[in-house]
């Protein structure tokens, strides 16, 4: 250590100042990147991951309210959950829904991925992650001290060259990618994992509830449930709650995970009302086929029209339609143009995207009416005509 190094607190202060000066005042020109005016009644909100429009659903709200009236339940780590605890019932139901032998609830999708990768990789187990897979997967590998190898998005040749070089490990992909709405080629990914002796982890956060029979997800839709070692999902998307879920092909994995996964053992489990709400949501997800039908209908409609306007949708085949805006300055312009038309998308910017690859994501949902879709398309047309 040199005596001339500034104290750590000064270095932290300098980082915060750099953020405000270079980024907020500089790149953003003092404007807000992520939000402008507040939405008003009649505006079209496509900035949430509530793809099935289940947030606030009466059945879910009643279940949560009834549970709250009974108290909060035990507030402690999930290692203490046993017997006929409602969490265990929900875990069994969710696993059955996803055609998996077993599964375990986590406090969030982040904790599910972080805890899973930390619990299944180590210094001798390389982790191969798609370039645009969710950050929590790489974070879990880093927490485990595992060698991390990033492969080009959906590029099986590149992945194969990495596994040939570094050996069997964990391959981690998203079934449906959150920044551009593209799918992973899951069948080919299963083949590659089997040929190379790798464990395959598939993040179904954006496909659970929205794809597959009764919303069981893309892995089930493709008949691959027995070939994917672990699936994870954030339950803050189509399930409109606050939790994560990990499936396992071996039931013995669950007690191991509860104790060995750091977020599971060192952080409190879900409160009882979250479990109650998610149980009701699972029933609604399975029962309301019309929500999936409407979601797919509006998604195809918007994709077709927005692509016809000349936007490059980067292979989106889903409810995620991203307008690639590039710099943060341009992203603010586009967000404001959309807001002028009463359309509210979600800004994605570094660290969620590479530098100068920011975007405005339109997250379509089952609650959109035909008029809403017309407004989204008109707003995109205006962006095309007035931006650049
Ligand atoms: C693909 C993917 N995985 C995991 C997560 C994390 O989920 P959660 O918000 O429940 O922590 C997200 C959410 O941003 C996601 O998009």
PDB file of C-alpha atoms in Angstrom, residues 11-190:
ATOM      1  CA  UNK A  11     -12.405   6.713  -4.201  1.00  0.00           C
ATOM      2  CA  UNK A  12     -16.035   5.744  -3.670  1.00  0.00           C
ATOM      3  CA  UNK A  13     -16.984   9.443  -3.715  1.00  0.00           C
ATOM      4  CA  UNK A  14     -15.076   9.886  -6.963  1.00  0.00           C
ATOM      5  CA  UNK A  15     -16.971   7.007  -8.566  1.00  0.00           C
ATOM      6  CA  UNK A  16     -20.309   8.479  -7.546  1.00  0.00           C
ATOM      7  CA  UNK A  17     -19.229  11.907  -8.829  1.00  0.00           C
ATOM      8  CA  UNK A  18     -18.127  10.361 -12.136  1.00  0.00           C
ATOM      9  CA  UNK A  19     -21.581   8.817 -12.496  1.00  0.00           C
ATOM     10  CA  UNK A  20     -23.301  12.154 -11.928  1.00  0.00           C
ATOM     11  CA  UNK A  21     -20.892  14.254 -13.989  1.00  0.00           C
ATOM     12  CA  UNK A  22     -19.982  12.008 -16.914  1.00  0.00           C
ATOM     13  CA  UNK A  23     -23.209  10.091 -17.234  1.00  0.00           C
ATOM     14  CA  UNK A  24     -26.137  12.085 -15.837  1.00  0.00           C
ATOM     15  CA  UNK A  25     -24.897  15.605 -16.637  1.00  0.00           C
ATOM     16  CA  UNK A  26     -22.776  14.583 -19.659  1.00  0.00           C
ATOM     17  CA  UNK A  27     -24.345  11.771 -21.671  1.00  0.00           C
ATOM     18  CA  UNK A  28     -27.907  12.405 -20.526  1.00  0.00           C
ATOM     19  CA  UNK A  29     -27.565  16.187 -20.682  1.00  0.00           C
ATOM     20  CA  UNK A  30     -29.121  16.448 -17.224  1.00  0.00           C
ATOM     21  CA  UNK A  31     -32.334  14.736 -18.354  1.00  0.00           C
ATOM     22  CA  UNK A  32     -33.720  11.521 -16.897  1.00  0.00           C
ATOM     23  CA  UNK A  33     -32.849   8.367 -18.813  1.00  0.00           C
ATOM     24  CA  UNK A  34     -35.373   5.956 -17.381  1.00  0.00           C
ATOM     25  CA  UNK A  35     -38.503   8.051 -16.865  1.00  0.00           C
ATOM     26  CA  UNK A  36     -40.140  11.280 -17.957  1.00  0.00           C
ATOM     27  CA  UNK A  37     -43.686  12.343 -17.228  1.00  0.00           C
ATOM     28  CA  UNK A  38     -45.845  10.103 -15.068  1.00  0.00           C
ATOM     29  CA  UNK A  39     -48.392   7.996 -16.936  1.00  0.00           C
ATOM     30  CA  UNK A  40     -51.999   9.173 -16.816  1.00  0.00           C
ATOM     31  CA  UNK A  41     -55.294   7.351 -17.202  1.00  0.00           C
ATOM     32  CA  UNK A  42     -55.619   6.147 -20.793  1.00  0.00           C
ATOM     33  CA  UNK A  43     -51.866   5.853 -21.411  1.00  0.00           C
ATOM     34  CA  UNK A  44     -50.571   2.547 -22.734  1.00  0.00           C
ATOM     35  CA  UNK A  45     -48.144   0.871 -20.325  1.00  0.00           C
ATOM     36  CA  UNK A  46     -45.774  -1.609 -21.928  1.00  0.00           C
ATOM     37  CA  UNK A  47     -43.007  -1.209 -19.380  1.00  0.00           C
ATOM     38  CA  UNK A  48     -43.823  -4.105 -17.046  1.00  0.00           C
ATOM     39  CA  UNK A  49     -43.198  -7.855 -17.235  1.00  0.00           C
ATOM     40  CA  UNK A  50     -46.779  -8.646 -16.241  1.00  0.00           C
ATOM     41  CA  UNK A  51     -47.260 -10.434 -19.568  1.00  0.00           C
ATOM     42  CA  UNK A  52     -50.534 -12.146 -18.645  1.00  0.00           C
ATOM     43  CA  UNK A  53     -51.960  -8.993 -17.011  1.00  0.00           C
ATOM     44  CA  UNK A  54     -52.431 -10.824 -13.731  1.00  0.00           C
ATOM     45  CA  UNK A  55     -51.174  -8.089 -11.381  1.00  0.00           C
ATOM     46  CA  UNK A  56     -54.050  -7.082  -9.125  1.00  0.00           C
ATOM     47  CA  UNK A  57     -56.154 -10.074 -10.224  1.00  0.00           C
ATOM     48  CA  UNK A  58     -59.064 -10.546  -7.776  1.00  0.00           C
ATOM     49  CA  UNK A  59     -58.301 -14.223  -7.129  1.00  0.00           C
ATOM     50  CA  UNK A  60     -54.674 -13.435  -6.277  1.00  0.00           C
ATOM     51  CA  UNK A  61     -55.505 -10.341  -4.219  1.00  0.00           C
ATOM     52  CA  UNK A  62     -58.038 -12.301  -2.141  1.00  0.00           C
ATOM     53  CA  UNK A  63     -55.577 -15.081  -1.488  1.00  0.00           C
ATOM     54  CA  UNK A  64     -52.940 -12.575  -0.330  1.00  0.00           C
ATOM     55  CA  UNK A  65     -55.430 -10.697   1.856  1.00  0.00           C
ATOM     56  CA  UNK A  66     -56.691 -13.906   3.501  1.00  0.00           C
ATOM     57  CA  UNK A  67     -53.144 -14.981   4.208  1.00  0.00           C
ATOM     58  CA  UNK A  68     -52.166 -11.601   5.672  1.00  0.00           C
ATOM     59  CA  UNK A  69     -55.165 -11.803   7.999  1.00  0.00           C
ATOM     60  CA  UNK A  70     -53.598 -15.004   9.366  1.00  0.00           C
ATOM     61  CA  UNK A  71     -50.248 -13.319  10.084  1.00  0.00           C
ATOM     62  CA  UNK A  72     -46.864 -13.289   8.369  1.00  0.00           C
ATOM     63  CA  UNK A  73     -45.844 -16.887   9.050  1.00  0.00           C
ATOM     64  CA  UNK A  74     -42.264 -17.797   9.943  1.00  0.00           C
ATOM     65  CA  UNK A  75     -39.669 -15.233   8.892  1.00  0.00           C
ATOM     66  CA  UNK A  76     -36.491 -17.289   8.628  1.00  0.00           C
ATOM     67  CA  UNK A  77     -34.324 -19.097   6.106  1.00  0.00           C
ATOM     68  CA  UNK A  78     -35.942 -21.760   3.940  1.00  0.00           C
ATOM     69  CA  UNK A  79     -33.818 -24.455   5.627  1.00  0.00           C
ATOM     70  CA  UNK A  80     -36.396 -24.436   8.448  1.00  0.00           C
ATOM     71  CA  UNK A  81     -39.355 -25.026   6.130  1.00  0.00           C
ATOM     72  CA  UNK A  82     -40.719 -28.550   6.638  1.00  0.00           C
ATOM     73  CA  UNK A  83     -43.805 -30.723   7.119  1.00  0.00           C
ATOM     74  CA  UNK A  84     -46.959 -29.520   5.395  1.00  0.00           C
ATOM     75  CA  UNK A  85     -45.734 -25.917   5.052  1.00  0.00           C
ATOM     76  CA  UNK A  86     -47.561 -24.104   2.195  1.00  0.00           C
ATOM     77  CA  UNK A  87     -44.197 -23.298   0.571  1.00  0.00           C
ATOM     78  CA  UNK A  88     -43.517 -27.016   0.115  1.00  0.00           C
ATOM     79  CA  UNK A  89     -46.963 -27.513  -1.372  1.00  0.00           C
ATOM     80  CA  UNK A  90     -46.372 -24.661  -3.821  1.00  0.00           C
ATOM     81  CA  UNK A  91     -42.930 -26.058  -4.713  1.00  0.00           C
ATOM     82  CA  UNK A  92     -44.522 -29.418  -5.548  1.00  0.00           C
ATOM     83  CA  UNK A  93     -47.278 -27.737  -7.576  1.00  0.00           C
ATOM     84  CA  UNK A  94     -44.880 -25.521  -9.509  1.00  0.00           C
ATOM     85  CA  UNK A  95     -42.558 -28.449 -10.227  1.00  0.00           C
ATOM     86  CA  UNK A  96     -45.518 -30.510 -11.474  1.00  0.00           C
ATOM     87  CA  UNK A  97     -46.635 -27.547 -13.598  1.00  0.00           C
ATOM     88  CA  UNK A  98     -43.179 -27.472 -15.222  1.00  0.00           C
ATOM     89  CA  UNK A  99     -43.099 -31.299 -15.590  1.00  0.00           C
ATOM     90  CA  UNK A 100     -40.109 -31.495 -13.238  1.00  0.00           C
ATOM     91  CA  UNK A 101     -39.508 -34.070 -10.482  1.00  0.00           C
ATOM     92  CA  UNK A 102     -38.736 -31.348  -7.918  1.00  0.00           C
ATOM     93  CA  UNK A 103     -38.196 -27.661  -7.379  1.00  0.00           C
ATOM     94  CA  UNK A 104     -37.337 -25.033  -4.797  1.00  0.00           C
ATOM     95  CA  UNK A 105     -38.614 -21.491  -4.287  1.00  0.00           C
ATOM     96  CA  UNK A 106     -36.225 -18.566  -3.932  1.00  0.00           C
ATOM     97  CA  UNK A 107     -36.773 -14.953  -2.954  1.00  0.00           C
ATOM     98  CA  UNK A 108     -36.263 -13.693  -6.518  1.00  0.00           C
ATOM     99  CA  UNK A 109     -35.068 -14.743  -9.946  1.00  0.00           C
ATOM    100  CA  UNK A 110     -31.744 -13.102  -9.152  1.00  0.00           C
ATOM    101  CA  UNK A 111     -31.350 -15.245  -6.039  1.00  0.00           C
ATOM    102  CA  UNK A 112     -32.396 -18.356  -7.952  1.00  0.00           C
ATOM    103  CA  UNK A 113     -29.725 -17.868 -10.613  1.00  0.00           C
ATOM    104  CA  UNK A 114     -27.049 -16.605  -8.265  1.00  0.00           C
ATOM    105  CA  UNK A 115     -27.671 -19.424  -5.786  1.00  0.00           C
ATOM    106  CA  UNK A 116     -27.941 -22.113  -8.454  1.00  0.00           C
ATOM    107  CA  UNK A 117     -24.744 -21.228 -10.287  1.00  0.00           C
ATOM    108  CA  UNK A 118     -22.905 -20.804  -6.991  1.00  0.00           C
ATOM    109  CA  UNK A 119     -24.147 -24.230  -5.846  1.00  0.00           C
ATOM    110  CA  UNK A 120     -23.323 -26.165  -9.043  1.00  0.00           C
ATOM    111  CA  UNK A 121     -20.049 -24.650 -10.248  1.00  0.00           C
ATOM    112  CA  UNK A 122     -16.635 -24.250  -8.672  1.00  0.00           C
ATOM    113  CA  UNK A 123     -13.018 -23.474  -9.558  1.00  0.00           C
ATOM    114  CA  UNK A 124     -12.808 -26.728 -11.558  1.00  0.00           C
ATOM    115  CA  UNK A 125     -16.157 -26.385 -13.324  1.00  0.00           C
ATOM    116  CA  UNK A 126     -16.177 -23.859 -16.156  1.00  0.00           C
ATOM    117  CA  UNK A 127     -19.375 -21.950 -16.821  1.00  0.00           C
ATOM    118  CA  UNK A 128     -20.396 -21.077 -20.393  1.00  0.00           C
ATOM    119  CA  UNK A 129     -22.881 -18.212 -20.592  1.00  0.00           C
ATOM    120  CA  UNK A 130     -24.623 -16.722 -23.619  1.00  0.00           C
ATOM    121  CA  UNK A 131     -23.475 -13.140 -24.144  1.00  0.00           C
ATOM    122  CA  UNK A 132     -26.935 -11.683 -23.505  1.00  0.00           C
ATOM    123  CA  UNK A 133     -28.122 -14.124 -20.833  1.00  0.00           C
ATOM    124  CA  UNK A 134     -29.197 -12.562 -17.565  1.00  0.00           C
ATOM    125  CA  UNK A 135     -26.374 -11.091 -15.472  1.00  0.00           C
ATOM    126  CA  UNK A 136     -27.323 -13.160 -12.414  1.00  0.00           C
ATOM    127  CA  UNK A 137     -25.999 -16.325 -14.109  1.00  0.00           C
ATOM    128  CA  UNK A 138     -22.502 -14.882 -14.560  1.00  0.00           C
ATOM    129  CA  UNK A 139     -22.685 -13.374 -11.058  1.00  0.00           C
ATOM    130  CA  UNK A 140     -23.353 -16.849  -9.599  1.00  0.00           C
ATOM    131  CA  UNK A 141     -20.400 -18.306 -11.500  1.00  0.00           C
ATOM    132  CA  UNK A 142     -18.161 -15.537 -10.182  1.00  0.00           C
ATOM    133  CA  UNK A 143     -19.397 -16.131  -6.637  1.00  0.00           C
ATOM    134  CA  UNK A 144     -18.380 -19.786  -7.020  1.00  0.00           C
ATOM    135  CA  UNK A 145     -14.938 -18.806  -8.335  1.00  0.00           C
ATOM    136  CA  UNK A 146     -15.703 -20.716 -11.551  1.00  0.00           C
ATOM    137  CA  UNK A 147     -13.888 -19.954 -14.818  1.00  0.00           C
ATOM    138  CA  UNK A 148     -16.418 -17.943 -16.829  1.00  0.00           C
ATOM    139  CA  UNK A 149     -16.577 -18.187 -20.633  1.00  0.00           C
ATOM    140  CA  UNK A 150     -19.005 -15.992 -22.534  1.00  0.00           C
ATOM    141  CA  UNK A 151     -20.118 -17.208 -25.976  1.00  0.00           C
ATOM    142  CA  UNK A 152     -21.679 -15.190 -28.784  1.00  0.00           C
ATOM    143  CA  UNK A 153     -25.458 -14.969 -28.662  1.00  0.00           C
ATOM    144  CA  UNK A 154     -27.045 -18.247 -29.844  1.00  0.00           C
ATOM    145  CA  UNK A 155     -23.759 -19.182 -31.589  1.00  0.00           C
ATOM    146  CA  UNK A 156     -23.448 -22.949 -31.062  1.00  0.00           C
ATOM    147  CA  UNK A 157     -20.193 -23.108 -33.045  1.00  0.00           C
ATOM    148  CA  UNK A 158     -18.595 -20.568 -30.761  1.00  0.00           C
ATOM    149  CA  UNK A 159     -19.889 -22.386 -27.686  1.00  0.00           C
ATOM    150  CA  UNK A 160     -18.541 -25.695 -29.033  1.00  0.00           C
ATOM    151  CA  UNK A 161     -15.089 -24.173 -29.572  1.00  0.00           C
ATOM    152  CA  UNK A 162     -15.122 -23.032 -25.933  1.00  0.00           C
ATOM    153  CA  UNK A 163     -16.239 -26.379 -24.492  1.00  0.00           C
ATOM    154  CA  UNK A 164     -13.687 -28.213 -26.690  1.00  0.00           C
ATOM    155  CA  UNK A 165     -10.996 -26.013 -25.209  1.00  0.00           C
ATOM    156  CA  UNK A 166     -12.055 -25.798 -21.551  1.00  0.00           C
ATOM    157  CA  UNK A 167     -13.932 -29.069 -20.997  1.00  0.00           C
ATOM    158  CA  UNK A 168     -17.241 -30.126 -19.475  1.00  0.00           C
ATOM    159  CA  UNK A 169     -18.953 -27.573 -17.293  1.00  0.00           C
ATOM    160  CA  UNK A 170     -22.223 -25.689 -16.957  1.00  0.00           C
ATOM    161  CA  UNK A 171     -23.964 -24.117 -19.964  1.00  0.00           C
ATOM    162  CA  UNK A 172     -26.331 -21.324 -18.948  1.00  0.00           C
ATOM    163  CA  UNK A 173     -28.837 -19.780 -21.345  1.00  0.00           C
ATOM    164  CA  UNK A 174     -32.162 -17.965 -21.304  1.00  0.00           C
ATOM    165  CA  UNK A 175     -35.041 -19.692 -23.114  1.00  0.00           C
ATOM    166  CA  UNK A 176     -36.249 -16.271 -24.228  1.00  0.00           C
ATOM    167  CA  UNK A 177     -33.841 -13.368 -24.092  1.00  0.00           C
ATOM    168  CA  UNK A 178     -35.032 -10.340 -22.179  1.00  0.00           C
ATOM    169  CA  UNK A 179     -33.306  -7.625 -24.194  1.00  0.00           C
ATOM    170  CA  UNK A 180     -34.363  -8.622 -27.717  1.00  0.00           C
ATOM    171  CA  UNK A 181     -37.085 -11.274 -27.362  1.00  0.00           C
ATOM    172  CA  UNK A 182     -35.162 -13.927 -29.317  1.00  0.00           C
ATOM    173  CA  UNK A 183     -35.343 -17.633 -28.433  1.00  0.00           C
ATOM    174  CA  UNK A 184     -32.493 -19.975 -27.598  1.00  0.00           C
ATOM    175  CA  UNK A 185     -32.226 -22.964 -30.003  1.00  0.00           C
ATOM    176  CA  UNK A 186     -33.013 -25.281 -27.107  1.00  0.00           C
ATOM    177  CA  UNK A 187     -33.012 -28.619 -28.947  1.00  0.00           C
ATOM    178  CA  UNK A 188     -29.560 -28.000 -30.379  1.00  0.00           C
ATOM    179  CA  UNK A 189     -28.412 -26.721 -26.993  1.00  0.00           C
ATOM    180  CA  UNK A 190     -29.524 -29.995 -25.354  1.00  0.00           C
TER     181      UNK A 190
END
